[in-house]
CSV table of C-alpha atoms and ligand atoms in Angstrom, one decimal:
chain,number,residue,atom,x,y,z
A,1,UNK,CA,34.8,80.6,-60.3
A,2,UNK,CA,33.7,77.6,-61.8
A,3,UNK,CA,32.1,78.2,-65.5
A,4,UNK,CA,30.3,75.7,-67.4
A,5,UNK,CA,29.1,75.8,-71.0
A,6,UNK,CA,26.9,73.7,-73.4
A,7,UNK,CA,28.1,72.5,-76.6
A,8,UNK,CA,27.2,69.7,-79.5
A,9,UNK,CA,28.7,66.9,-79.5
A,10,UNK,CA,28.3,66.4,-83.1
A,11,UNK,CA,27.2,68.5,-85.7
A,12,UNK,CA,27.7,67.8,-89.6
A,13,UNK,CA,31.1,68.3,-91.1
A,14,UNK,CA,30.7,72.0,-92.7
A,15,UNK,CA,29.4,73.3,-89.0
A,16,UNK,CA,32.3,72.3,-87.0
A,17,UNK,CA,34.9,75.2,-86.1
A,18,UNK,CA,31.3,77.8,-86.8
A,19,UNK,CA,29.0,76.6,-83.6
A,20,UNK,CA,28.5,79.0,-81.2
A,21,UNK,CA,29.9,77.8,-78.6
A,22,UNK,CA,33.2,79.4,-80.1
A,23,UNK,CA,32.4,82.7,-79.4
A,24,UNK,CA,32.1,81.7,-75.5
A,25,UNK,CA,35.1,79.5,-75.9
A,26,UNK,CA,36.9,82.3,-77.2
A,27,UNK,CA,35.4,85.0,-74.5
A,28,UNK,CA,36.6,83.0,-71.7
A,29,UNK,CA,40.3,81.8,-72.9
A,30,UNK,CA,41.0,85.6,-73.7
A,31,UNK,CA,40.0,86.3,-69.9
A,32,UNK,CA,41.9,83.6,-68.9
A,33,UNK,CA,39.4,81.1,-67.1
A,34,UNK,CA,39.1,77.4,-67.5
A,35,UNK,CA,36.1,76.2,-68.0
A,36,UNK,CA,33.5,72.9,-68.7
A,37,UNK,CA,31.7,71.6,-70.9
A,38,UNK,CA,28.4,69.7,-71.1
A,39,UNK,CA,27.9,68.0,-74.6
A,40,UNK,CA,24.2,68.0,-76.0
A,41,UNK,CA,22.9,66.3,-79.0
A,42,UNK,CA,21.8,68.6,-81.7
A,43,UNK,CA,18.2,68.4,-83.7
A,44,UNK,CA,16.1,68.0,-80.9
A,45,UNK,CA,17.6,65.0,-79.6
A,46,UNK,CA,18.8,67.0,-76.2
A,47,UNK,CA,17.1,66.2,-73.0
A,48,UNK,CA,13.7,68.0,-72.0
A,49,UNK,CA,15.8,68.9,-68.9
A,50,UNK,CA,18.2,70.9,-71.1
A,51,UNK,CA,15.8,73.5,-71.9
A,52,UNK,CA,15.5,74.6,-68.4
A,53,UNK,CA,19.1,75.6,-69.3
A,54,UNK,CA,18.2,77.0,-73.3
A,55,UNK,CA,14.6,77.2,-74.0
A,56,UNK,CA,15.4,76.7,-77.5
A,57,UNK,CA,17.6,73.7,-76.9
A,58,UNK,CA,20.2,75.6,-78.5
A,59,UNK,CA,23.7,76.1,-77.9
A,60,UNK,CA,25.4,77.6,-76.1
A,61,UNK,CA,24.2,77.8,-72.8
A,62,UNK,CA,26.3,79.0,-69.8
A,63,UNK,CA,26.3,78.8,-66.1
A,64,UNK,CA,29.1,80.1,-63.4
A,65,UNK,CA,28.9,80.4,-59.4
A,66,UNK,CA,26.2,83.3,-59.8
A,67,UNK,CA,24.3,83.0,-63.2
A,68,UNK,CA,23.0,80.5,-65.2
A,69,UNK,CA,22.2,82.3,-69.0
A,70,UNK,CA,21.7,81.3,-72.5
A,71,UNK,CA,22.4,83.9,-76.1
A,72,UNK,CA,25.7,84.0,-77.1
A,73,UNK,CA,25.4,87.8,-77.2
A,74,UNK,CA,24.5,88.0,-73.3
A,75,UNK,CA,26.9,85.4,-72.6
A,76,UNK,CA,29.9,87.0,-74.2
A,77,UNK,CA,29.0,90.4,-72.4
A,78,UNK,CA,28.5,88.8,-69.0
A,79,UNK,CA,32.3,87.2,-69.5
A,80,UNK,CA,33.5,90.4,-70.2
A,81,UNK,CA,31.8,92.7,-67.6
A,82,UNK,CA,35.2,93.9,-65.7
A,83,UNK,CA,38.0,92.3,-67.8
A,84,UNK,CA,40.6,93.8,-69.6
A,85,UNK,CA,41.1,92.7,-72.4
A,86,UNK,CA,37.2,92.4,-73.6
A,87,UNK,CA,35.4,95.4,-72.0
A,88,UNK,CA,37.1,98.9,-72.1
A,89,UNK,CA,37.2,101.0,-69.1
A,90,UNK,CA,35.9,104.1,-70.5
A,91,UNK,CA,32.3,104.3,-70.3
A,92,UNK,CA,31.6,105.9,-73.9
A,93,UNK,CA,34.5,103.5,-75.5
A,94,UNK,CA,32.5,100.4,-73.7
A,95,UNK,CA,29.3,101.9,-75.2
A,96,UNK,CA,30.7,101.4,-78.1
A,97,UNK,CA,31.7,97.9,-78.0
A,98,UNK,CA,28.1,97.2,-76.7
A,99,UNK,CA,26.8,98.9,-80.1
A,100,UNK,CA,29.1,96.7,-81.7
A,101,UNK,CA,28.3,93.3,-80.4
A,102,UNK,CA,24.4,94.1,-80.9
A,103,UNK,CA,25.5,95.4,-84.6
A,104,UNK,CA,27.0,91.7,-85.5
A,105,UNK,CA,24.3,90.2,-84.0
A,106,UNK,CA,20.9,92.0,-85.4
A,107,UNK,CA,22.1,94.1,-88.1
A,108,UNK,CA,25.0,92.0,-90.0
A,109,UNK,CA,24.2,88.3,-88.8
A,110,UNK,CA,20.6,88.3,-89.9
A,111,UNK,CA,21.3,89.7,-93.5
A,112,UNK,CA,23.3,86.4,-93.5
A,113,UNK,CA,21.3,84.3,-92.3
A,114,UNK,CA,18.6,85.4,-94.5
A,115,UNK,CA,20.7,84.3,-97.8
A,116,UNK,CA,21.8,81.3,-96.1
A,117,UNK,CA,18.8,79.8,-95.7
A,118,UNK,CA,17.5,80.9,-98.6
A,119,UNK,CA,20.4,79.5,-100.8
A,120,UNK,CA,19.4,75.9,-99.8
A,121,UNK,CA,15.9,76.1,-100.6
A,122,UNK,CA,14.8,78.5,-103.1
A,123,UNK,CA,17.4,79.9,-104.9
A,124,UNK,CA,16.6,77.7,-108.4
A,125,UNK,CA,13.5,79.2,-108.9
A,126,UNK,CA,13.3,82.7,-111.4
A,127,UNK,CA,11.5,84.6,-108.7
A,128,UNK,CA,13.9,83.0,-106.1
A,129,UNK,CA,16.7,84.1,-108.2
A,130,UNK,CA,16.0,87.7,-108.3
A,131,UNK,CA,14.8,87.4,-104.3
A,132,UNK,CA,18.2,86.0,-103.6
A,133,UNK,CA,19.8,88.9,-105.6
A,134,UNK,CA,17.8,91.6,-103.4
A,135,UNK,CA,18.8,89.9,-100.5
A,136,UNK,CA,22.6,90.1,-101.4
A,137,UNK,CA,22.3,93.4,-102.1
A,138,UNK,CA,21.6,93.8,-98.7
A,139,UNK,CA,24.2,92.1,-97.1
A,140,UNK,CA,26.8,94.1,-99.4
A,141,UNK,CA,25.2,97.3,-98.5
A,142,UNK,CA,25.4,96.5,-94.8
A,143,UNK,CA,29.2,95.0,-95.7
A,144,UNK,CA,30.2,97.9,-97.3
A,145,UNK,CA,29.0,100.3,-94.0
A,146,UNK,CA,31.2,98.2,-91.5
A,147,UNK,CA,34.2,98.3,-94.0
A,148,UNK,CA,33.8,101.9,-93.7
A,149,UNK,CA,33.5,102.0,-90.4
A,150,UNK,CA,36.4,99.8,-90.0
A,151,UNK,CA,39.0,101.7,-92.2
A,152,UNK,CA,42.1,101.0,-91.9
A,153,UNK,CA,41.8,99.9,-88.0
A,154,UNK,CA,42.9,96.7,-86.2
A,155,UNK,CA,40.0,96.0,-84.8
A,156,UNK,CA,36.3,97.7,-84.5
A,157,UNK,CA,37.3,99.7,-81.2
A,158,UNK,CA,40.9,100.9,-81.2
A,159,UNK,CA,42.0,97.8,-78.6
A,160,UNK,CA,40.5,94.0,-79.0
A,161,UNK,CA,37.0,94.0,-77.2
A,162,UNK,CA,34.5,91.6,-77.1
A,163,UNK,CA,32.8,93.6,-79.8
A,164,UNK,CA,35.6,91.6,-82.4
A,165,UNK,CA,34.4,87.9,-81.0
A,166,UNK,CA,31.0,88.6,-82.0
A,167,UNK,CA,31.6,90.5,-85.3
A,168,UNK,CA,34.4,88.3,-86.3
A,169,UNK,CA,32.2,84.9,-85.9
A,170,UNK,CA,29.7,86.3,-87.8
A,171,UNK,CA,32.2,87.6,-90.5
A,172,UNK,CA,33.4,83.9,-90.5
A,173,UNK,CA,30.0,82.2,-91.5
A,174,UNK,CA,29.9,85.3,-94.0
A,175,UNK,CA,33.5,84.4,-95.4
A,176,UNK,CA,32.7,80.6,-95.9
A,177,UNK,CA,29.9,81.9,-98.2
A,178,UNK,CA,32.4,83.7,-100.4
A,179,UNK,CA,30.6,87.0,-99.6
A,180,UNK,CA,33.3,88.7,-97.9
A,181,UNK,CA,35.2,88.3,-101.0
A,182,UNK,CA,35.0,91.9,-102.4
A,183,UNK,CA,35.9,93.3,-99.0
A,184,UNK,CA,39.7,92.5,-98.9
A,185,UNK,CA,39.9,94.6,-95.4
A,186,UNK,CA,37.0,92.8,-93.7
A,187,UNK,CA,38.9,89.6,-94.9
A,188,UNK,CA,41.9,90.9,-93.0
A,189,UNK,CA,40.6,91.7,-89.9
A,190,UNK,CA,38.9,87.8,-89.7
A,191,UNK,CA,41.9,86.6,-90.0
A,192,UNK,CA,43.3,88.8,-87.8
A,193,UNK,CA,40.9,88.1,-84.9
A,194,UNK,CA,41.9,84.4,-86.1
A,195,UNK,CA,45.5,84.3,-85.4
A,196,UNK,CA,45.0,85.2,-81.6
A,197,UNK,CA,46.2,82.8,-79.8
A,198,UNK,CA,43.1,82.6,-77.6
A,199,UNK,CA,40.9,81.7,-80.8
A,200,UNK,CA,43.0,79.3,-81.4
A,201,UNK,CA,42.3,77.6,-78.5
A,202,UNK,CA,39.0,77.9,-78.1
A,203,UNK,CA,38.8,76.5,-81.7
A,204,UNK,CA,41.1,73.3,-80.9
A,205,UNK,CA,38.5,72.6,-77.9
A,206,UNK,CA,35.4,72.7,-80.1
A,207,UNK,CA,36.7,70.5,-82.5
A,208,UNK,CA,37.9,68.2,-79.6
A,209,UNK,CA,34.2,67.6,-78.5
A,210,UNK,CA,33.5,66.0,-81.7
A,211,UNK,CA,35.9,64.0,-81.7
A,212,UNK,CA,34.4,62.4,-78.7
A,213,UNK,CA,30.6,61.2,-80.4
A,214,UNK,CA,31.2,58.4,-82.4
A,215,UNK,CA,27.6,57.6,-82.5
B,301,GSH,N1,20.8,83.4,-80.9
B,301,GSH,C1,21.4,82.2,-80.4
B,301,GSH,C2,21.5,81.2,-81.6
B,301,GSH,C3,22.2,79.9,-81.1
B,301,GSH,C4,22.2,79.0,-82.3
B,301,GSH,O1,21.7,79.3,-83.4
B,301,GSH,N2,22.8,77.8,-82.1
B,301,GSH,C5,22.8,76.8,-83.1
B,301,GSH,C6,24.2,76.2,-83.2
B,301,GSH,S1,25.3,77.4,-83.9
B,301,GSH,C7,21.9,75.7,-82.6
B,301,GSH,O2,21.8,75.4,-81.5
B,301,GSH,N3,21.1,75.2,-83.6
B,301,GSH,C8,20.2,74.1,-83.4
B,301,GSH,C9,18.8,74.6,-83.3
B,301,GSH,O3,18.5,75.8,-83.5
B,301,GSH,O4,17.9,73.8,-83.0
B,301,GSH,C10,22.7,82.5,-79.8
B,301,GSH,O5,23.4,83.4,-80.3
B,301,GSH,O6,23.1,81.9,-78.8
């Protein structure tokens, strides 16, 4: 099957290794396929044509033999339909991962993103400071949930799913942000989902793409 995937070509320093690409990279080096890449230009310098591909002119974007989709979310659950190693067999346990991959994206992702882009713009203010301390309230409170649910575990199901791309890429962005710092066992499972081999991998290739824009 032949797989292709969007990606930036540049983006500034403190973004490379966190586009989203990664998490489609990563999907499709722990399944084993080889895949391409088509390299966009970020901030709305990508071709009208591309948004036939991503309305948003986002990435990523992803086609194969069959499909042609965009949302990291749905992309990462199309690669996994039927493999292994990212989807388990057993109906309620792949449930579960589904729970889980929607639970990084709309219930932990956007508590980050809300503080993120908050920090850059209104954070000096008095009222902005005690917003932005509501808001990381939040994110601890929703933090301190998944530790729970976590425990002592590996990973969020008992095997590797795709559930841990998503969550783990959030948790990332979340870790760069020094919020993940009072949760020494979410810290340990990032890194844990970091040292697989595949990650690797699909890291090494993302950073290779920017190596290639010199504009
Ligand atoms: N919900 C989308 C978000 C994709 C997204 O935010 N992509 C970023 C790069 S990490 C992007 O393309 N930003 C440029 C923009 O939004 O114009 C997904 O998960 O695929």
């Amino acid at each position: 099957m032949t797989v292709q995937i969007s990606a930036f070509s540049w983006v500034p320093d403190m973004a490379k290794g966190y586009v989203k690409d990664l998490r489609i990279r990563w999907a499709l080096e722990e399944s084993g396929h080889a895949y391409g890449v088509e390299l966009v230009r970020p901030l709305g310098e990508c071709p009208d044509s591309y948004r036939q591909w991503q309305p948003f002119g986002q990435v990523p974007a992803y086609r194969d033999d069959d499909v042609e989709m965009f949302e990291s979310g749905a992309i990462v659950l199309h690669i996994a339909r039927g493999n292994p190693v990212l989807e388990p067999a057993d109906r309620q346990d792949r449930a579960r991962m589904e729970s889980w991959v929607f639970a990084a994206l709309s219930t932990i992702e956007p508590r980050f993103q809300n503080l993120f882009l908050f920090d850059a713009e209104l954070a000096a203010t008095p009222k902005g400071a005690a917003a932005k301390a509501r808001l990381t309230e939040l994110l601890a409170n929703r933090l301190g949930v998944l530790a729970t649910c976590l425990g002592e575990k590996e990973y969020l199901l008992d095997d590797f799913t795709a559930a841990d791309i998503m969550m783990a890429t959030v948790l990332r962005d979340v870790r760069g942000h020094g919020y993940l710092d009072p949760y020494p066992t979410l810290t340990a499972y990032v890194e844990r989902c970091e040292a697989r081999p595949a990650f690797s991998r699909a890291l090494e290739a993302q950073m290779a793409n920017f190596d290639t824009d010199t504009a």
